[in-house]
Phi, psi and omega in degrees: 000145181294141166280164184301329183264006185233036179261137174293149180243354179213154172237129176261123180254122184220183173055042179288138175208154179218133174269109189231167179260174179281132177263337184257154185300333181280004179086021180233169171224141173261076193275145168213160182241144180220153177242137182204171176212168179240144171238152181258137175244114182266132181293168182303324180279355179061024177255336184246129177241127177246134179263123180253131181268131180239117178277136179268308178193168176214160178275177170288168177272125178269092191288143171050046177279123178294128185230158006293145181196159171272109181267123181259120183265078189288342182264016188234125178203160186221147170247116184248120178284147175257130179300123196295326187274328187243005179050060178243147177268132177296146181296134185215130181242134178249132173232146170247128184236161173254119181291129178260114183266000186294156177296130180083004180295132182247313184238131176286150180285130176273128178270315179213156175220136182211135174269124181294127180229110182256021184292341178259023177291106190237340190271358175110244189295317189213136176226147169252132183250135178232105191231155167273126184300156178297325182217136177227136179288163179297142180287129181293143182275078176233160188303317184292343180268007182304125180085354181274135180237163183301325184285000175271349179288131185228143172244134180236142174199163179243139178238132180232128179280140172239144181253160181308134180093344179278138181281131180274144175291162178292131179233162180278343180220138176232130183263133173268110186299335183293340182272358184268153176287123182288348181272000184224079182228164180243126183288133174277129182301131180286355179277003179288104182247146176302131178203174180263001184286146175224107182245162174250124182266142168252164180282351182258093174069018177069020182296137178282138178229148174275172185276353182277082186275342184081017180272160171278116186263130178248117177248141183236000000 
């Protein structure tokens, strides 16, 4: 368990990638990733609650990526502060979307949505997470998606703890913890001890997996 003077105060999230299917009829996806959170606004009468979505940052659009493929979002990273007294991670939602370039397009198609949960952060300084997203859209009926199912969609990311006084690397998004709802947080496991281990977590029972997934990897 952390001592009072040895608690991390930030988490750096990097190396985002997603194994996704084709959203477009031509067998491609114009994929991008974004990070956001919601805050609640309660009316004066306290009977009506409205959820407001706040975007933190997004990647560029990786145009015409042949799918299914592992799309690596190399230009996307986040610095997440940990609430200092209770070691909690602010709520954070990641979505991967397909950019719609069509005339009259209003909303891009969401491929996956996942709430970042670091409560099983156990190996210390750095962990790689390999998870099945909380929600995945229906797989489009196009030729390139033949045999592909929703449970094959995977989200990958790396989390690294930083301690007070340590310099953070440059990231595309920085979260201000004061803007988050204190009623919706995820507890950081107190078993996170500094170590040299680097494991990859899966969402199924914390099983360790290697990085050789056998996916088609797209780097841009």
